[in-house]
Tab-separated table of C-alpha atoms and ligand atoms in Angstrom:
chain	number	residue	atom	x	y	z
A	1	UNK	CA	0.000	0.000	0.000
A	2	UNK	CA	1.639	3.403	-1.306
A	3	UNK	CA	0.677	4.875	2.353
A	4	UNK	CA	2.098	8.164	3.115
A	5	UNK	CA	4.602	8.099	6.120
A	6	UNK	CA	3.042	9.960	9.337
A	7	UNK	CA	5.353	12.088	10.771
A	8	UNK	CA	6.484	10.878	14.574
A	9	UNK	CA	4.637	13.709	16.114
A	10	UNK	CA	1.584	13.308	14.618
A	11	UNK	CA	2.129	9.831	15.418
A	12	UNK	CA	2.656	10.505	19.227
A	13	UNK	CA	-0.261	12.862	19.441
A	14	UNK	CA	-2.638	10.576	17.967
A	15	UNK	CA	-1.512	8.079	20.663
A	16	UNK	CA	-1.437	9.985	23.553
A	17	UNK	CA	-5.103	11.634	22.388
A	18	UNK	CA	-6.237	7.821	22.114
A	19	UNK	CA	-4.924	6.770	25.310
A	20	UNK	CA	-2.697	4.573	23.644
A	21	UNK	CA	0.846	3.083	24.373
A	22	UNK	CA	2.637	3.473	21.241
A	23	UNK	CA	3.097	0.086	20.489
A	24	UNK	CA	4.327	0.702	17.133
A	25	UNK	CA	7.494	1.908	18.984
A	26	UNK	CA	8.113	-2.057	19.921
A	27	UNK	CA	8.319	-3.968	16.553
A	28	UNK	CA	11.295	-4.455	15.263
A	29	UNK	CA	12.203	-1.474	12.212
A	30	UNK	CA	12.301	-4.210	9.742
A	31	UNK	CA	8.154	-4.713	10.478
A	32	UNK	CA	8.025	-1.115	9.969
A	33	UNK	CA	7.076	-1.034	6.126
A	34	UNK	CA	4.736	0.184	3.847
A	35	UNK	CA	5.051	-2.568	1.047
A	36	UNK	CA	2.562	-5.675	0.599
A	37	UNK	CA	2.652	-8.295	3.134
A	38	UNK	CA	3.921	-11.635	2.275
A	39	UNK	CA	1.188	-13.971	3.811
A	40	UNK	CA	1.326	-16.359	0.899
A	41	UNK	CA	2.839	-19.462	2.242
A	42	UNK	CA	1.862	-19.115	6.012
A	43	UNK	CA	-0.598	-21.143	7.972
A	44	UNK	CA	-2.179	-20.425	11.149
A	45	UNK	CA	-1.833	-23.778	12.512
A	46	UNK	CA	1.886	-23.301	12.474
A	47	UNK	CA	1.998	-20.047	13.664
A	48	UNK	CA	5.882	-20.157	15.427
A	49	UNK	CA	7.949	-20.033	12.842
A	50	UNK	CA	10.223	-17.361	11.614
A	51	UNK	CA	8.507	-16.046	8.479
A	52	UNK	CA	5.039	-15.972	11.172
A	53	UNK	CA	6.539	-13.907	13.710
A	54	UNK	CA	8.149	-11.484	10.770
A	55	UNK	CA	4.802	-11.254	9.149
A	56	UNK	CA	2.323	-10.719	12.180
A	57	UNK	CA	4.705	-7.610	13.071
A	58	UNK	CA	4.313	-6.413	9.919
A	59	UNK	CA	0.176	-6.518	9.947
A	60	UNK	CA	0.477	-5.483	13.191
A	61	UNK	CA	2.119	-2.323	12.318
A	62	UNK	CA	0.251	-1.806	9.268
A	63	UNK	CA	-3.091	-2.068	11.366
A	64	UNK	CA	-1.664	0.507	14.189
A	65	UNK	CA	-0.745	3.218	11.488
A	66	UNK	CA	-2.958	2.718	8.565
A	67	UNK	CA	-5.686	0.183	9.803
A	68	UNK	CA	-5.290	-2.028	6.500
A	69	UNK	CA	-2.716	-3.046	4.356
A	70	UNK	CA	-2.049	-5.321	1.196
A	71	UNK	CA	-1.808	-8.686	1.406
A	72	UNK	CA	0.288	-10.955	-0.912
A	73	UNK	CA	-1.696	-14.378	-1.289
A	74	UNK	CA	-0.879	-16.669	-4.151
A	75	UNK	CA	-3.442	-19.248	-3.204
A	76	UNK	CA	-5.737	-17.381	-5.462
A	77	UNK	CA	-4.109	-17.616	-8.764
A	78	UNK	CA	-4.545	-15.357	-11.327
A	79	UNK	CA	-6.615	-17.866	-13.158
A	80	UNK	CA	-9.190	-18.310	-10.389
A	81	UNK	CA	-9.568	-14.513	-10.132
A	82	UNK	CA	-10.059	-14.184	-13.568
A	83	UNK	CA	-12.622	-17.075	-13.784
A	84	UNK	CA	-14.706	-15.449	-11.020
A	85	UNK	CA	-14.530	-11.479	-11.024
A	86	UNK	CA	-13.898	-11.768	-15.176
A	87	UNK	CA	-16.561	-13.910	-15.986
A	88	UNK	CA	-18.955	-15.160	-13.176
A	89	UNK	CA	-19.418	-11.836	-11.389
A	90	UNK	CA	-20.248	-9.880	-14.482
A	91	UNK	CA	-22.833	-12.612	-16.018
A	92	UNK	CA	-24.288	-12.716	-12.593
A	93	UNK	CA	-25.053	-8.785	-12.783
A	94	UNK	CA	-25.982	-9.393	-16.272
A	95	UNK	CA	-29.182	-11.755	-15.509
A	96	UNK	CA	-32.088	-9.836	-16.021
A	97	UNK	CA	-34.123	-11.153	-12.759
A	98	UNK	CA	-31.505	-9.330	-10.954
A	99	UNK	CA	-33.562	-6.486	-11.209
A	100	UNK	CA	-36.899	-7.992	-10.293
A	101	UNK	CA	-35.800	-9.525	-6.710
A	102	UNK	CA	-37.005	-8.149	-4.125
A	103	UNK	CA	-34.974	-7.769	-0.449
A	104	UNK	CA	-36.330	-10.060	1.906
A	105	UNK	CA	-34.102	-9.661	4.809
A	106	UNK	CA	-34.724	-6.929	7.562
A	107	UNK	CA	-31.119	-6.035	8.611
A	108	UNK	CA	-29.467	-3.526	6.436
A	109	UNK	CA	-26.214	-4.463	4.798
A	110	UNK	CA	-27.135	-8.191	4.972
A	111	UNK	CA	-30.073	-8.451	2.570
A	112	UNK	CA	-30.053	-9.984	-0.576
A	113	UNK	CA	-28.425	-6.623	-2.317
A	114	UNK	CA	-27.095	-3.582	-0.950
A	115	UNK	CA	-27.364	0.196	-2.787
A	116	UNK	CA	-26.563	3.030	-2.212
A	117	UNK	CA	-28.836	6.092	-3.378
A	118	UNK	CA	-27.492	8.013	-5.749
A	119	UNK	CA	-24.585	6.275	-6.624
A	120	UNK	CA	-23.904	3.586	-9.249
A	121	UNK	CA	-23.125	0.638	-6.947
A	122	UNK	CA	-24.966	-2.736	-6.589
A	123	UNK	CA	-23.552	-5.480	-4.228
A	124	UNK	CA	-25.019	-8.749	-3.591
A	125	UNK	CA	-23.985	-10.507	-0.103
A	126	UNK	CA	-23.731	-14.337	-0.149
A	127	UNK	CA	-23.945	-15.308	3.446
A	128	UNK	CA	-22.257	-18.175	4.634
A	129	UNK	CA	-20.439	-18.544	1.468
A	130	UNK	CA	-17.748	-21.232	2.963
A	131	UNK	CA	-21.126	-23.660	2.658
A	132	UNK	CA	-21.278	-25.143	-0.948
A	133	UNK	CA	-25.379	-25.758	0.131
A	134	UNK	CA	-25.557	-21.831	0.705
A	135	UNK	CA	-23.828	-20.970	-3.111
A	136	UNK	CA	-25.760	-23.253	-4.435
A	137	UNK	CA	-29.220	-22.155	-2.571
A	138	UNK	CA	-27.942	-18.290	-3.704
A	139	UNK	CA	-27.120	-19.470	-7.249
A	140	UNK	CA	-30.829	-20.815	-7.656
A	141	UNK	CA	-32.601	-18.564	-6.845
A	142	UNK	CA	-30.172	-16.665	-9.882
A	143	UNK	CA	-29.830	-19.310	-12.286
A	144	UNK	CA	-33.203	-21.339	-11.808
A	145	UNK	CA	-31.021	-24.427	-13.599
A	146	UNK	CA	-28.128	-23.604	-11.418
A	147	UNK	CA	-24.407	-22.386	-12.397
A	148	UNK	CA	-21.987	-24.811	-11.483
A	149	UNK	CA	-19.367	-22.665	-12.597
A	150	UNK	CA	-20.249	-19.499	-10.517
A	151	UNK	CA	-20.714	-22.305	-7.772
A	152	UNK	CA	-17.219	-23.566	-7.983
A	153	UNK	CA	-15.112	-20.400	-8.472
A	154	UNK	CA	-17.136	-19.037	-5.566
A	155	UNK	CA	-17.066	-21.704	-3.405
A	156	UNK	CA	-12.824	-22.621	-3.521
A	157	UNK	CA	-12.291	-18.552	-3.718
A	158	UNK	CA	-14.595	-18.389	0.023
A	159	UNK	CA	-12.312	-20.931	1.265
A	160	UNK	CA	-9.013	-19.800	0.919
A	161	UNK	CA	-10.502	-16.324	1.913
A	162	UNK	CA	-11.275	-17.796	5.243
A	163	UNK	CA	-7.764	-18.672	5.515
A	164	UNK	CA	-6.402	-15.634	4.951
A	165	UNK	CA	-8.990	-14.056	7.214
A	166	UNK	CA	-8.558	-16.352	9.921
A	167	UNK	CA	-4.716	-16.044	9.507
A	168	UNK	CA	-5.357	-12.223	10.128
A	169	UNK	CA	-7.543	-12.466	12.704
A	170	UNK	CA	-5.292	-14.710	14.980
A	171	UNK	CA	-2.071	-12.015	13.787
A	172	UNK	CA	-4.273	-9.790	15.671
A	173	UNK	CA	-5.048	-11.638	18.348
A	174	UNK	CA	-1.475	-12.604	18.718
A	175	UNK	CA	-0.367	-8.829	18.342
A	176	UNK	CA	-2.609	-8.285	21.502
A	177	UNK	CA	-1.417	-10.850	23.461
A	178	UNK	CA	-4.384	-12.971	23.676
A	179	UNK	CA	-3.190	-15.923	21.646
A	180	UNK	CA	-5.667	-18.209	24.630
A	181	UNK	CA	-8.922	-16.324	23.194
A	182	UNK	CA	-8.244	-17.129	19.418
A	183	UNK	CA	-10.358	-20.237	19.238
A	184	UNK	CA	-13.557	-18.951	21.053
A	185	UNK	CA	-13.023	-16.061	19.023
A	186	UNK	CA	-12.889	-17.640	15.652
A	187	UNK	CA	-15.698	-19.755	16.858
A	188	UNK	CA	-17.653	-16.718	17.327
A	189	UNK	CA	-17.314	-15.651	13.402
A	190	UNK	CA	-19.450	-15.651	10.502
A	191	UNK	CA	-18.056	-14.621	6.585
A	192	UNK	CA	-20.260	-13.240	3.839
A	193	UNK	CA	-18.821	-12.173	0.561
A	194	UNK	CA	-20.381	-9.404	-1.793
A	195	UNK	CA	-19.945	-8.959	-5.414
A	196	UNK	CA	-19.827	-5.449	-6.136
A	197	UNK	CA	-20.688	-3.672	-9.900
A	198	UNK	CA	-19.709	0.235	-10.487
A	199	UNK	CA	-21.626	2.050	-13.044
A	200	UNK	CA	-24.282	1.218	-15.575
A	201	UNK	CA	-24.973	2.995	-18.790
A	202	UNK	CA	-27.836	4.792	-17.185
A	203	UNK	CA	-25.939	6.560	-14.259
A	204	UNK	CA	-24.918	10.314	-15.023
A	205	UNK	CA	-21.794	10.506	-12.991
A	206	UNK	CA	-21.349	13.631	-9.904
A	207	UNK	CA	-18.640	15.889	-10.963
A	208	UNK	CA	-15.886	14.480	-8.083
A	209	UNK	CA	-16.151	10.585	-9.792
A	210	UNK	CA	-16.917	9.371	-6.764
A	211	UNK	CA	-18.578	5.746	-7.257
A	212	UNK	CA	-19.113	4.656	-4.066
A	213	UNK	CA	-19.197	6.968	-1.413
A	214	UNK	CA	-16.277	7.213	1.928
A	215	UNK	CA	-17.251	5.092	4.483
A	216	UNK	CA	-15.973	2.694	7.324
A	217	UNK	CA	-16.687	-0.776	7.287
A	218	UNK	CA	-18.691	-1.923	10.125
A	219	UNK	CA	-17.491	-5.217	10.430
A	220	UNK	CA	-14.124	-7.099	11.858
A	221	UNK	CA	-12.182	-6.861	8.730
A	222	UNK	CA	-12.692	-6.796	4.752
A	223	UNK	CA	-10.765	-8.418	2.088
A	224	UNK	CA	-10.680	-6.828	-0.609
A	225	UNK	CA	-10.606	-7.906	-4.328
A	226	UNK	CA	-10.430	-5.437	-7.128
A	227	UNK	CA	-10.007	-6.948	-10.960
A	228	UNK	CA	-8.192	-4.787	-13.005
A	229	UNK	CA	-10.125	-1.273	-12.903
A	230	UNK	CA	-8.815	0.839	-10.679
A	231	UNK	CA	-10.809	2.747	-7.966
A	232	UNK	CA	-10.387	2.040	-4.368
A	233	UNK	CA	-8.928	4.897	-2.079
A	234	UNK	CA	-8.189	4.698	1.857
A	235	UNK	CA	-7.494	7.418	3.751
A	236	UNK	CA	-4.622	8.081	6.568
A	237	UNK	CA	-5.243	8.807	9.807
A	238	UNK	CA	-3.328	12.181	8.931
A	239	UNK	CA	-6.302	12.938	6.008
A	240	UNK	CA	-4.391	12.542	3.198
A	241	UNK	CA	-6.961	9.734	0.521
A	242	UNK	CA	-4.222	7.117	-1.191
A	243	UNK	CA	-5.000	5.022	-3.785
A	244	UNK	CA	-4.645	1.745	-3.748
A	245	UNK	CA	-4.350	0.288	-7.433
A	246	UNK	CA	-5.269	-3.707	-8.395
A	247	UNK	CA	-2.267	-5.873	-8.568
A	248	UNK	CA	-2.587	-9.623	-9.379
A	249	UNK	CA	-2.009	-11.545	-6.244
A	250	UNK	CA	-2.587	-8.470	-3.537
A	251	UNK	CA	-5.524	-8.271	-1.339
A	252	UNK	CA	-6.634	-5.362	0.580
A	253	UNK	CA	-7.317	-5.973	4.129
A	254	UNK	CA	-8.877	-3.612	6.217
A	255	UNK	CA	-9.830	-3.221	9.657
A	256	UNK	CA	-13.091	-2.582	10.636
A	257	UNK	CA	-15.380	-0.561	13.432
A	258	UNK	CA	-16.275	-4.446	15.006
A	259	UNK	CA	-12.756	-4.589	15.286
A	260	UNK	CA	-11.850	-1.099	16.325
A	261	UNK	CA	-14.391	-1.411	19.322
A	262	UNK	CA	-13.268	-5.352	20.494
A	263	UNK	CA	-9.554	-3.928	20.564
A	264	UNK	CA	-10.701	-1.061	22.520
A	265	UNK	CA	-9.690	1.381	19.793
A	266	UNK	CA	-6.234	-0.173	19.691
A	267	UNK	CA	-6.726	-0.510	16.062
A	268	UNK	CA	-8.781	1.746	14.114
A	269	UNK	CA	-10.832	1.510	11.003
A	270	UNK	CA	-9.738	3.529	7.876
A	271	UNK	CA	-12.110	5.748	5.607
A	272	UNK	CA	-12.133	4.431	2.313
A	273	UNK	CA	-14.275	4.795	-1.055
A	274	UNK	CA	-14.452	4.149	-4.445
A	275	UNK	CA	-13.527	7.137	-7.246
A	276	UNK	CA	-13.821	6.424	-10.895
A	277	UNK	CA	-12.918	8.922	-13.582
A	278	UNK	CA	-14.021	6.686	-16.810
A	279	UNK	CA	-17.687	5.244	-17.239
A	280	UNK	CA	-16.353	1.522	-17.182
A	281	UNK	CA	-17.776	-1.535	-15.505
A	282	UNK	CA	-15.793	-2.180	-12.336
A	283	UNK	CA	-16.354	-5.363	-10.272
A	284	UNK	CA	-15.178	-5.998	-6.857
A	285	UNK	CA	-15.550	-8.555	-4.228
A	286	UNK	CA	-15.473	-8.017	-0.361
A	287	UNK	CA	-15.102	-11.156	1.949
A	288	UNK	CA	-16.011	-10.006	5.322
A	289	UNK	CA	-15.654	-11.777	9.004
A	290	UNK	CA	-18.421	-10.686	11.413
A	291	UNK	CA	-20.030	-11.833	14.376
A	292	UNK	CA	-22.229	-14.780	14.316
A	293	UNK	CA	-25.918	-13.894	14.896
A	294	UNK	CA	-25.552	-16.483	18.132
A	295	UNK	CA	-22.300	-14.332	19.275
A	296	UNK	CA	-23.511	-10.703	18.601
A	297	UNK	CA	-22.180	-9.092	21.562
A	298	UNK	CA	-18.921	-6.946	20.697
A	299	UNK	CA	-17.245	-6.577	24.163
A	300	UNK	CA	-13.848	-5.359	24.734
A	301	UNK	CA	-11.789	-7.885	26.295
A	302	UNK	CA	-11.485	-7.000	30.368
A	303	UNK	CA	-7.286	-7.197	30.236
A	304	UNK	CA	-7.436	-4.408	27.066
A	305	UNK	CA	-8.998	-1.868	29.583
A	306	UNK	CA	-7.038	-0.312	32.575
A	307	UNK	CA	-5.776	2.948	33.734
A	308	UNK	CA	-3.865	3.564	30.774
A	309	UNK	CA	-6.455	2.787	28.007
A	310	UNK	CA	-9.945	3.630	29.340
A	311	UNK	CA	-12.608	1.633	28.059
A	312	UNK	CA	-13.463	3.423	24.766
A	313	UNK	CA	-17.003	1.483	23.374
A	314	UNK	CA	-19.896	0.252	25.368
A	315	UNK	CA	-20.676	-3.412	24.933
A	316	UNK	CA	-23.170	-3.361	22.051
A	317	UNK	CA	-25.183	-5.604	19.709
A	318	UNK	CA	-23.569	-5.773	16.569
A	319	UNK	CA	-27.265	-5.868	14.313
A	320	UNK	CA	-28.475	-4.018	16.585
A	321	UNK	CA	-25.904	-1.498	15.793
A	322	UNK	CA	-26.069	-2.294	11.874
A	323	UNK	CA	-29.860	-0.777	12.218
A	324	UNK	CA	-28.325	2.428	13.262
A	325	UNK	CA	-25.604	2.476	11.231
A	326	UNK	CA	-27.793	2.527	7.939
A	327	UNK	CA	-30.735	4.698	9.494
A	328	UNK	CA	-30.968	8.127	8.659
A	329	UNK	CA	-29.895	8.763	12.062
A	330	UNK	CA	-26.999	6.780	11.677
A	331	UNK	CA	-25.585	8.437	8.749
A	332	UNK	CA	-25.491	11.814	9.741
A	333	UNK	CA	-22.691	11.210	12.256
A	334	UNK	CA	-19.015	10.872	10.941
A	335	UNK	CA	-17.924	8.162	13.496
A	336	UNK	CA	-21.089	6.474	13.884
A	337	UNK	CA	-19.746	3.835	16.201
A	338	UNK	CA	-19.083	6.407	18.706
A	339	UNK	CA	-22.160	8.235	18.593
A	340	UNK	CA	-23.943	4.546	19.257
A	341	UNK	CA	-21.735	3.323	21.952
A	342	UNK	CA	-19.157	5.594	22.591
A	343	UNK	CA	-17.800	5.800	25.973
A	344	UNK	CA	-17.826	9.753	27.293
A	345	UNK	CA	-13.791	10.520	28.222
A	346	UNK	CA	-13.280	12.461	31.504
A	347	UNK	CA	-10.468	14.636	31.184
A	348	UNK	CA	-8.177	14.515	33.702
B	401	LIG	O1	-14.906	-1.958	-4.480
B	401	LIG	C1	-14.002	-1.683	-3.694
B	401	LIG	O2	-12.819	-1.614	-4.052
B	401	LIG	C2	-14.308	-1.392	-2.232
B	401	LIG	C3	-15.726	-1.607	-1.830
B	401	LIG	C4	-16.052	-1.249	-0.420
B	401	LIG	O3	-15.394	-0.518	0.238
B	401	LIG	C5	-17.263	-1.843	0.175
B	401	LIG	O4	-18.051	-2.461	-0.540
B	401	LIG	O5	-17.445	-1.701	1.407
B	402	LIG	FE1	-15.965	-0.646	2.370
């Protein structure tokens, strides 16, 4: 990620303003990088060896100063991206029904699709996508006479995104020092994966190109997948918008406000959003982690609150806080999360 270097000072301030030790001060300087992370040939049930322990500090510091970073992973060939954001994602936006569904779930951002007014975006969220039954349920209701093809290319992409994800998740975990909550943690997760298309022939574009407006994700982390067309931007915590340009095997992982609340603001969630300056289709793909509906309670863990880092976010209900989120209400506020659950600082 071509990240801007924060200056020290800012650096400090932020820290000190967030009640924060700066524990970017610990990892060793060759962890302190702004280049793609190797995570390739790692595996998070060997997660003591060399190239591990070089690679968590490097997420790790990543996450503290830019809350994302790009991820090398060459389990996903070239050939398997191609197959599904090349061909299966566009002939799925290109079957006419698309139009005609209708939503039928209740909770914003997990419903069949997801808009946004005014702007040429359409995503459709597969939940549970690591279940071949689910791809195949979503794919019928599609393709009446199924798509094995869509079925397959989404269904081995899902699972070596859970790797990846999980491999991030316990990096974090790790960085934390809370290696003895990973499994009830990861046992706690759900993944859903949306297929994103920019711009149809219809839209009349606002003058700053923006596709998809700047936002925060609201779940533990994204990965994201961009084929070819450029568009995705992420801001630093200093204000300055980056942007991060599709290469073949990289993966942009970024941290989100489920995450930013569990770590007690520890880690926090970058702005991003999607710009556009030609009239192209562009399809992405997001695989999210997320609290299970059975484990919706985001709750800072009691040893990541003491004197020195006050607890930051109430314990909250993570669809409960989705409703918000999306409401009217919700979208006024530019950090939503504390406006829902936001702890009030005394100064001292
Ligand atoms: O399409 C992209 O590159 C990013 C999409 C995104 O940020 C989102 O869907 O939340
Ligand atoms: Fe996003």
């Amino acid at each position: 990620m071509r990240y801007r270097q924060r200056d020290a000072q800012d650096l400090e301030e932020a820290e000190r303003r967030r009640h924060l030790k700066p524990a970017s001060a610990r990892r060793p300087e060759r962890a302190r990088q702004k280049h793609p992370v190797e995570l390739s040939g790692l595996n998070s049930a060997q997660p003591d060896d060399k190239a591990w322990t070089m690679a968590q500090a490097k997420v790790a510091w990543a996450l503290e100063n830019y809350g994302g970073f790009e991820a090398i992973y060459d389990r996903v060939g070239a050939r398997l991206r191609d197959e599904l954001l090349g061909q299966a994602v566009p002939e799925f936006f290109d079957v006419p029904e698309l139009e005609k569904l209708h939503d039928p779930t209740k909770v914003p951002y997990h419903g069949f699709y997801f808009q946004k007014k005014g702007f040429p975006f359409l995503s459709h969220q597969l939940s549970d996508p690591n279940s071949l039954a689910a791809i195949q349920d979503y794919s019928g209701v599609i393709w009446p006479k199924g798509n094995n093809f869509f079925c397959n290319a989404a269904g081995k992409y899902a699972g070596h995104m859970q790797e990846l994800a999980q491999m991030v998740h316990m990096m974090i975990i790790e960085s934390l020092g809370l290696k003895d909550q990973y499994h009830s943690h990861i046992k706690s997760l759900t993944y859903s994966m949306r297929l994103s298309k920019y711009n149809d022939d219809s839209f009349v574009k606002k003058f700053d190109d923006l596709v998809l407006p700047s936002h925060k994700d609201p779940n533990f982390i994204s990965i994201i997948s961009q084929h070819k067309i450029k568009g995705l931007q992420v801001e630093t915590f200093d204000g300055q918008w980056i942007d991060i340009a599709p290469k073949p095997h990289a993966f942009v992982v970024l941290l989100g406000e489920a995450f930013m609340a569990w770590t007690n603001g520890r880690f926090q969630a970058p702005k991003h959003h999607v710009k556009m300056e030609g009239f192209e289709k562009r399809y992405s793909m997001v695989y999210s982690t997320l609290p299970s509906q059975k484990d919706n309670m985001i709750e800072i863990p009691k040893v990541l609150v003491d004197k020195e880092h006050p607890q930051l976010y109430k314990p909250f209900n993570y669809y409960e806080y989705l409703n918000f989120r999306f409401s009217d209400e919700g979208e006024k506020h530019d950090d939503t999360l504390k406006a829902y659950c936001g702890v009030e600082q005394i100064a001292t």
